[in-house]
mmCIF file of C-alpha atoms in Angstrom:
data_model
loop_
_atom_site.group_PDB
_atom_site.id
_atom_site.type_symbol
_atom_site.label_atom_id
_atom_site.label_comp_id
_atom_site.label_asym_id
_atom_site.label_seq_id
_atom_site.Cartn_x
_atom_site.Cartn_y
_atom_site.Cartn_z
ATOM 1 C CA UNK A 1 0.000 0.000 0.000
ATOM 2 C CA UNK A 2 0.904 3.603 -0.447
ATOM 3 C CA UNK A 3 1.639 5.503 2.761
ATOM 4 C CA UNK A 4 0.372 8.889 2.900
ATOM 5 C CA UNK A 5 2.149 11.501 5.408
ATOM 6 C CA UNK A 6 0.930 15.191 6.424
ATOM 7 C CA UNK A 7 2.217 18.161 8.379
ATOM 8 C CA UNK A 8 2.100 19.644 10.070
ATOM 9 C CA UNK A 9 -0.729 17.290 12.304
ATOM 10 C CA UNK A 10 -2.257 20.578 13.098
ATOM 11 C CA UNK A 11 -1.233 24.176 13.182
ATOM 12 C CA UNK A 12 -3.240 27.585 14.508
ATOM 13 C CA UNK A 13 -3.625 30.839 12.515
ATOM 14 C CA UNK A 14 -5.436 33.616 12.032
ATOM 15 C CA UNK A 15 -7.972 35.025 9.619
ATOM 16 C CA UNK A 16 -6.093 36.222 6.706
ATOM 17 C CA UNK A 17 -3.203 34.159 7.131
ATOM 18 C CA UNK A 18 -1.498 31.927 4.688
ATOM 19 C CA UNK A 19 -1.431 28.597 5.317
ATOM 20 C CA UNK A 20 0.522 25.524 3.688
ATOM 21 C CA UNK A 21 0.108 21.889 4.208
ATOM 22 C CA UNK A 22 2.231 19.601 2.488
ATOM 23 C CA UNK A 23 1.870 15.591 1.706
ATOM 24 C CA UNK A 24 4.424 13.464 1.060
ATOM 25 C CA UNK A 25 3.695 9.503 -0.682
ATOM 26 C CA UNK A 26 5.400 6.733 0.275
ATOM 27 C CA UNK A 27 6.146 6.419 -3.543
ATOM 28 C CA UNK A 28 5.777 8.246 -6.501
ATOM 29 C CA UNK A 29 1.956 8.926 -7.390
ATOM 30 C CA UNK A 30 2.472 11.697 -9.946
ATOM 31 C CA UNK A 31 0.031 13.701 -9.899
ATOM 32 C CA UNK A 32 -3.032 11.373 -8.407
ATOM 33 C CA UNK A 33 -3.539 13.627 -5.325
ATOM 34 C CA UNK A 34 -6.576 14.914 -4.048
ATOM 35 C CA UNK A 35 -7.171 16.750 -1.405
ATOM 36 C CA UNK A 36 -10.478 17.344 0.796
ATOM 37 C CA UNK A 37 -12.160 19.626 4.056
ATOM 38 C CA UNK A 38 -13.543 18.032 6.455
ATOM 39 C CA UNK A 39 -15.580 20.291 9.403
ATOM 40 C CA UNK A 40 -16.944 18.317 12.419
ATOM 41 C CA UNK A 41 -20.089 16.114 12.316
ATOM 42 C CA UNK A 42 -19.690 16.521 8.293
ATOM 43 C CA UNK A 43 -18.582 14.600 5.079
ATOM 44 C CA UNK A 44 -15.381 15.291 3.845
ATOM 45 C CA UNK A 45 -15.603 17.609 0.597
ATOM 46 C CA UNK A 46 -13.736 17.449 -1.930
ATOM 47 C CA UNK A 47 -11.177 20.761 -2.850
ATOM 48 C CA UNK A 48 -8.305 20.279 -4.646
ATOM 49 C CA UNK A 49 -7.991 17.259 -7.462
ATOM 50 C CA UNK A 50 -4.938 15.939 -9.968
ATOM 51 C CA UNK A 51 -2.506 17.734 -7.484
ATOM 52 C CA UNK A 52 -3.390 21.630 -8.501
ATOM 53 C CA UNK A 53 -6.934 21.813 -10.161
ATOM 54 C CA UNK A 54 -9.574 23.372 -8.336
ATOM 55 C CA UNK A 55 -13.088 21.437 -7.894
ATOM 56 C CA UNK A 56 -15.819 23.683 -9.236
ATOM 57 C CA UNK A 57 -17.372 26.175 -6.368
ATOM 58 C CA UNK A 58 -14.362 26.375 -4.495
ATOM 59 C CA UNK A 59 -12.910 29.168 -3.378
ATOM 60 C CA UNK A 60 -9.861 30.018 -5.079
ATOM 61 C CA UNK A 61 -7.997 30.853 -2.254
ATOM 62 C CA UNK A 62 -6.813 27.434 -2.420
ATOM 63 C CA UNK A 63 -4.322 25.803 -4.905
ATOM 64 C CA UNK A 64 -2.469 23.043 -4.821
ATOM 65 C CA UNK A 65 1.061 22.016 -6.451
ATOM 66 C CA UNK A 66 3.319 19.007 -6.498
ATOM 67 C CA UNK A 67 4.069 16.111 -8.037
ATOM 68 C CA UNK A 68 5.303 12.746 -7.938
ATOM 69 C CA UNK A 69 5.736 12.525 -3.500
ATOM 70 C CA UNK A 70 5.578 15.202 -2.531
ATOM 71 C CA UNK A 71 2.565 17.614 -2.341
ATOM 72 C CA UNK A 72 1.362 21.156 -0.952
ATOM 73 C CA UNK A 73 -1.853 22.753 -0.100
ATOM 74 C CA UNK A 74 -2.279 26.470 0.503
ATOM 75 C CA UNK A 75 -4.649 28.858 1.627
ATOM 76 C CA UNK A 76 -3.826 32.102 0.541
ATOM 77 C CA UNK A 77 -6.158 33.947 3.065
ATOM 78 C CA UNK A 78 -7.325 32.287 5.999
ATOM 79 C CA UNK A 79 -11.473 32.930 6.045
ATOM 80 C CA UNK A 80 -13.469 32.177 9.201
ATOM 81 C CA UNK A 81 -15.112 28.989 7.186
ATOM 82 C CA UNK A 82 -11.764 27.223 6.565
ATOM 83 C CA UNK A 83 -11.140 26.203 10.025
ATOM 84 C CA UNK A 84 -11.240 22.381 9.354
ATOM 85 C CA UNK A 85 -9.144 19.181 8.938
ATOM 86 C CA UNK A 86 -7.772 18.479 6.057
ATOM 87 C CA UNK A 87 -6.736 15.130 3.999
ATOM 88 C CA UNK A 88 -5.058 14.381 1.385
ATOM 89 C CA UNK A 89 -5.403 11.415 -0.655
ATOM 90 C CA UNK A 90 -3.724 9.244 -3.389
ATOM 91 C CA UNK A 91 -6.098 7.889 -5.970
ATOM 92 C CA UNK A 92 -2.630 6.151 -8.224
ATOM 93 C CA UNK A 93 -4.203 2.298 -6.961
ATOM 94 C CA UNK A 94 -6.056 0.984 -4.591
ATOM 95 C CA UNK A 95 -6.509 0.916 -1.881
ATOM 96 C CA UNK A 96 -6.864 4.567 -2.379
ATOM 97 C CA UNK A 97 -5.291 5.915 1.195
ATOM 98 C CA UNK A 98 -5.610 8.580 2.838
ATOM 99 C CA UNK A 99 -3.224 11.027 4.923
ATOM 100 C CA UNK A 100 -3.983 11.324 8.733
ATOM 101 C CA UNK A 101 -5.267 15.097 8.487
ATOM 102 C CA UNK A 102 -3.908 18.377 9.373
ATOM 103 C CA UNK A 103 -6.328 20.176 11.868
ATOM 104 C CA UNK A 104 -6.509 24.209 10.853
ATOM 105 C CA UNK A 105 -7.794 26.090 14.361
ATOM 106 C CA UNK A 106 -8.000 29.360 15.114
ATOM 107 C CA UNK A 107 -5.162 31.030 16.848
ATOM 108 C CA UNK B 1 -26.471 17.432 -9.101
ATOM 109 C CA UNK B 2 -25.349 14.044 -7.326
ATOM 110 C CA UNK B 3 -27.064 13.327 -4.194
ATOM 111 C CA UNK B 4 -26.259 10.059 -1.689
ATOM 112 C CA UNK B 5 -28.773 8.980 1.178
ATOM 113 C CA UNK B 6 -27.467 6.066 2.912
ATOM 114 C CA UNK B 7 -29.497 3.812 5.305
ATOM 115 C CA UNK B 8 -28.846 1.355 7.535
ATOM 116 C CA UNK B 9 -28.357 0.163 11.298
ATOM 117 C CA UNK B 10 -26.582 2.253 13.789
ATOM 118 C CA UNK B 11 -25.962 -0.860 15.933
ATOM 119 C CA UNK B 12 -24.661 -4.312 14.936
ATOM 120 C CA UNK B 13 -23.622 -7.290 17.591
ATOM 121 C CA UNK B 14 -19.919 -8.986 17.469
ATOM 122 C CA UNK B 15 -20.025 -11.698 15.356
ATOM 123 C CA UNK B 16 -23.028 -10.626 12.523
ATOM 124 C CA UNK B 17 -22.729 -8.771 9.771
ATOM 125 C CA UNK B 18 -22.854 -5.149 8.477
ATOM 126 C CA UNK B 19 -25.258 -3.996 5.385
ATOM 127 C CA UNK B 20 -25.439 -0.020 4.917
ATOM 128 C CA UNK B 21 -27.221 0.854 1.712
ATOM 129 C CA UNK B 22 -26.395 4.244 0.001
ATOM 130 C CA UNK B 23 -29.282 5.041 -2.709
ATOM 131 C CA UNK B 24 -27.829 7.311 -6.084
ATOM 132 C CA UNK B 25 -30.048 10.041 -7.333
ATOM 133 C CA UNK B 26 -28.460 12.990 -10.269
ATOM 134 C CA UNK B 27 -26.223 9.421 -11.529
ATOM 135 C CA UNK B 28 -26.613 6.140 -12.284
ATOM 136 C CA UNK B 29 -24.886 3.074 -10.585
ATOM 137 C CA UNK B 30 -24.187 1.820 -13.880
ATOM 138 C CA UNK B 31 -22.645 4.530 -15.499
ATOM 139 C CA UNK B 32 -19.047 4.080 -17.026
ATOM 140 C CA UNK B 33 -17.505 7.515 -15.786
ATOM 141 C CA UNK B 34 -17.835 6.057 -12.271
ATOM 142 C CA UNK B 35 -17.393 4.407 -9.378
ATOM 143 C CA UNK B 36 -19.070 3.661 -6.192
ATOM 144 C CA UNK B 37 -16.758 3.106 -3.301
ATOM 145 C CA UNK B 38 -17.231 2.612 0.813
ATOM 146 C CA UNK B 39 -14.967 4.209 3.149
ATOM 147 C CA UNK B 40 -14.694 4.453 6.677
ATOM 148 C CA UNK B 41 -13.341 6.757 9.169
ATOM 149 C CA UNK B 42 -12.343 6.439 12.762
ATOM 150 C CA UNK B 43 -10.075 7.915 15.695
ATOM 151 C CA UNK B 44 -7.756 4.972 15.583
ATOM 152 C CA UNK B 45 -7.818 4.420 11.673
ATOM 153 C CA UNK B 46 -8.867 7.804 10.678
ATOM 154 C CA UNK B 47 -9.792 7.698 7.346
ATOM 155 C CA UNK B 48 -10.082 3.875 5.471
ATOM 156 C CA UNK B 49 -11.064 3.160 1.533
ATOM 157 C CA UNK B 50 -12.681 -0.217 1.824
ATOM 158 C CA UNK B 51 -13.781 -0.653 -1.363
ATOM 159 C CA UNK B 52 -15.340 0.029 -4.955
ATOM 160 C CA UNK B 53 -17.815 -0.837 -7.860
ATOM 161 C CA UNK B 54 -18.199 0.301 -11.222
ATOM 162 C CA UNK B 55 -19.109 -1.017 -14.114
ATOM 163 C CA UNK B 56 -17.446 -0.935 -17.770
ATOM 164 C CA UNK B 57 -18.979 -3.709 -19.822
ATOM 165 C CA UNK B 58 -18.951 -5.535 -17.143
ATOM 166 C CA UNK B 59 -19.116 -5.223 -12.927
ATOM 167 C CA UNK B 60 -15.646 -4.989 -11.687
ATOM 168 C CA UNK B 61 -15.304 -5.080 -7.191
ATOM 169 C CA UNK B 62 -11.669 -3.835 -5.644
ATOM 170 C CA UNK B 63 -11.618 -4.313 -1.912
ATOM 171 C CA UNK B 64 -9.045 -2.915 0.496
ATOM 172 C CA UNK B 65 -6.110 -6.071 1.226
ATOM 173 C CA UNK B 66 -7.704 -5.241 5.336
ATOM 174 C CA UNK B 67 -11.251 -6.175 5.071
ATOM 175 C CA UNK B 68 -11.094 -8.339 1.585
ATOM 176 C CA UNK B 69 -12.135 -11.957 3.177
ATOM 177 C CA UNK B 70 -15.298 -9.824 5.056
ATOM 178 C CA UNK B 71 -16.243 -7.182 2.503
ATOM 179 C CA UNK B 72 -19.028 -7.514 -0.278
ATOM 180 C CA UNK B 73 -19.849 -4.128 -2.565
ATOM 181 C CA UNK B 74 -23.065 -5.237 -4.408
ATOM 182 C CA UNK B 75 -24.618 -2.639 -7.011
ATOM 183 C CA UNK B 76 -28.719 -2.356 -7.487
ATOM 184 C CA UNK B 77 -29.282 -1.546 -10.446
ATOM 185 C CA UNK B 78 -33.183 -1.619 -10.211
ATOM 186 C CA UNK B 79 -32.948 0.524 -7.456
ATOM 187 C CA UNK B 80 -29.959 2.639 -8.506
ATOM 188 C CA UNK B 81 -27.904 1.896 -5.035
ATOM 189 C CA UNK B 82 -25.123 0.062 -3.906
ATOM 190 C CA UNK B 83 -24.346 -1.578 -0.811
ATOM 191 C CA UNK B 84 -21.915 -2.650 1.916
ATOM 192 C CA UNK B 85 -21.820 -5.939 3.362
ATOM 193 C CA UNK B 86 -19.331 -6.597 5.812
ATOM 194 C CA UNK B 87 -19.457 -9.228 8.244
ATOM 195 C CA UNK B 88 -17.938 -11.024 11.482
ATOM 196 C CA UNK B 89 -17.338 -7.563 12.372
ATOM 197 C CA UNK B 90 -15.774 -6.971 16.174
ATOM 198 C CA UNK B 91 -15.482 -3.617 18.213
ATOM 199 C CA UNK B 92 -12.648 -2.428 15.843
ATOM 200 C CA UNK B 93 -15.349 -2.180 13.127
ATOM 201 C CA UNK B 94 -16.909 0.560 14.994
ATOM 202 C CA UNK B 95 -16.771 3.857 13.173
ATOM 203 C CA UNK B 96 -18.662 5.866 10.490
ATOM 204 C CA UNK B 97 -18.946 4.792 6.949
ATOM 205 C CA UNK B 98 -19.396 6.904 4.049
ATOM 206 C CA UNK B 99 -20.483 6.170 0.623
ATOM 207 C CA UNK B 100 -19.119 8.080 -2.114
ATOM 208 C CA UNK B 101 -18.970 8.865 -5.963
ATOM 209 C CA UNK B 102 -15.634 8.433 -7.571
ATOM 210 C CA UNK B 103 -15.499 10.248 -10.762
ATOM 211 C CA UNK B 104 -13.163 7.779 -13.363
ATOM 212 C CA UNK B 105 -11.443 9.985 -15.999
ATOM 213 C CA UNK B 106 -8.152 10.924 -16.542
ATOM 214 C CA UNK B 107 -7.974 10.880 -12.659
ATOM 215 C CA UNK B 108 -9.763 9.648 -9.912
ATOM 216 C CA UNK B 109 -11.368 11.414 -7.312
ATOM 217 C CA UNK B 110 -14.479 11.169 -4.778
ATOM 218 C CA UNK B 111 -16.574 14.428 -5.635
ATOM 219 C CA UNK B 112 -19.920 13.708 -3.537
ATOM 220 C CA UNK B 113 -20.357 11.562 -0.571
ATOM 221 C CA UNK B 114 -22.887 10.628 1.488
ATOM 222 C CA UNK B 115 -24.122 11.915 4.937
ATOM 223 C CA UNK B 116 -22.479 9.365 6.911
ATOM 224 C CA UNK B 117 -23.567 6.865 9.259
ATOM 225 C CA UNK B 118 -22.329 6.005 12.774
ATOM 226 C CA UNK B 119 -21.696 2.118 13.019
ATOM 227 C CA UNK B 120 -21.560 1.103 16.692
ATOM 228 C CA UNK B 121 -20.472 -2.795 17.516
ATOM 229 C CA UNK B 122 -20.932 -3.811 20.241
ATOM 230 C CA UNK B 123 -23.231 -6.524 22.454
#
């Protein structure tokens, strides 16, 4: 199986901050890296897919880059709404794994 | 727009087995530009794929290596659902399982999900 890693595990900021999370595969995955939100009691959502394009309705505040291990999500402007966890996830071959989350609270 | 409503028991007994339903309206369970998978999530597993369905020409099943002798992902295609069957299940089975929609193009990603459900094993 591919091993996914994140950090940091969880980080604080403030609104209008910018904030990176990076991903790193236990292998290379080119660019078969998603990346999702997930706020308590709630689904995750999908963001960010194929490493850096943007899912339709999201805000583009976030981008993502990277390729082949190792990965990066950013938030260019910390909103109120984006205090969340956040996964990524390689879809190269099943089992499609998942990283352990970075949690985003407010400082 | 895709929409998932899952169903299914919030409380199954060591030993039995497992069946969550998650019903497909805005797509069809048959459709070749996707895939229906399971996946779990818990505090000492966090997030789990446990496995898929999708159909091109003909039904094709992946299961995650973990769960692979317990796991069944059967498609309804009178109904337009899928389900998960997973059985002996113990206490480490506990957690909540989502369905999802995994779009199948040039790359793979789950796009809508269902609400969740909180699976609870214990006697």
């Amino acid at each position: 199986d591919i091993q996914m890693t994140q950090s940091p595990s969880s980080l604080s900021a403030s609104v209008g901050d910018r904030v990176t999370i990076t991903c790193r595969a236990s292998q290379s995955i080119s660019s078969y890296l998603n990346w999702y939100q997930q706020k308590p009691g709630k689904a995750p959502k999908l963001l960010i897919y194929a490493a850096s394009s943007l899912q339709s309705g999201v805000p583009s505040r976030f981008s993502g880059s990277g390729s082949g291990t190792d990965f990066t999500l950013t938030i260019s402007s910390l909103q109120p709404e984006d205090f969340a966890t956040y996964y990524c996830q390689q879809s190269y071959g099943a089992p499609f794994t998942f990283g352990p989350g970075t949690k985003v609270d407010i400082k | 727009q895709v929409q998932l409503q899952q169903s299914g028991p919030g409380l199954v007994k060591p030993s039995q087995t497992l069946s969550l339903t998650c019903a497909i309206s805005g797509d069809s369970v048959s459709s070749n530009s996707a895939a229906w998978n399971w996946i779990r999530q818990s505090p000492s597993r966090g997030l789990e794929w446990l496995g898929r369905t999708y159909y091109k020409s003909e039904w094709y099943h992946d299961y995650a290596v973990s769960v692979q002798s317990r796991i069944t992902i059967n498609p309804d295609t009178s109904k337009n659902q899928f389900s998960l069957h997973l059985n002996s299940v113990t206490p480490e089975d506990t957690a909540i399982y989502y369905c999802a929609r995994e779009e199948l193009g040039i790359t793979y990603y789950l796009d809508y999900w269902g609400q969740g459900t909180l699976v609870t094993v214990s006697s």
